């Protein structure tokens, strides 16, 4: 007696594409299990199509792809985008045609991250606030190669994702040293946005400012200069407490990051909370919550967190900000999982 042929597995294709890495996954619709996953270097591929073809060439052939959603770092207009930190142009209709799929969606990367954040319990609270349990707007901000922002507006029954390019607004210095940094960056870039200051990839530029102001040891300077990623080297020096220039850089970076997170919370009226996302945020979650370990006052008490203090420092709106909870998302695949959530919803609704 012949065995009945096994039914093909329905799956979705999910992606989280940033300036440094492109993550892809095949996810089973029914179980939400990841069937195949890969992380590719974005810089090693000339186009999105190249990276996607590489992933699909190594993926299993059995699953039947029902829908695809990709979180992309860049302004998506009419389902087309030119990525901000890569020379890639992506058109959802062209991708759908190439994959022979009726349902392909490009998502702002922070929309994907926010959807993933809402679906995970991997959170580290850095400001408790007094959150509204239901019926409140949310916001997400993430420092990575760039700086991403998104809002999730409550419409009475669900959160509606709202993509933004809010990190490209003018950087507003709050202190003389921030003004000095702004002037320095303006010479190099012209327009200075929050992304130019609060991204994970800008920490070294802030460190260079403090190196010029207060000096740095030859050993520390050489360590940063020869590192494969100078930004990571500065973070390491700051966490070790072995470089005043590095510690000042992290303090200032965290302060600007917190100030813009507070700006976003006000603009979205995100009384439900703010998700702080991205790899550098997860690594520095304790620093964002309580400041650098080496920054201690007399008696062993830590100084206030620059991030939290800047988040709250909104004049007459401070009481409102004090009630808004802030949590770092420690799930490293939040963007990929959020894209998968969106694609599964699309696949199910199209049946």
Tab-separated table of C-alpha atoms in Angstrom, residues 1 7 42 76 83 96 106 129 161 178 192 214 234 236 241 245 260 271 298 307:
chain	number	residue	atom	x	y	z
A	1	UNK	CA	0.000	0.000	0.000
A	7	UNK	CA	1.775	17.767	2.430
A	42	UNK	CA	25.326	43.639	3.579
A	76	UNK	CA	9.864	53.281	1.953
A	83	UNK	CA	18.531	52.186	1.516
A	96	UNK	CA	7.333	39.618	-5.990
A	106	UNK	CA	8.732	46.196	2.460
A	129	UNK	CA	7.302	54.703	34.760
A	161	UNK	CA	2.608	50.797	12.797
A	178	UNK	CA	27.104	69.149	22.311
A	192	UNK	CA	23.842	67.305	11.323
A	214	UNK	CA	41.361	66.162	27.356
A	234	UNK	CA	35.668	52.945	22.634
A	236	UNK	CA	35.217	48.570	25.789
A	241	UNK	CA	36.987	52.637	33.134
A	245	UNK	CA	37.898	60.289	26.886
A	260	UNK	CA	15.931	61.920	21.269
A	271	UNK	CA	2.269	56.670	27.096
A	298	UNK	CA	31.102	59.823	47.179
A	307	UNK	CA	20.186	58.465	29.110
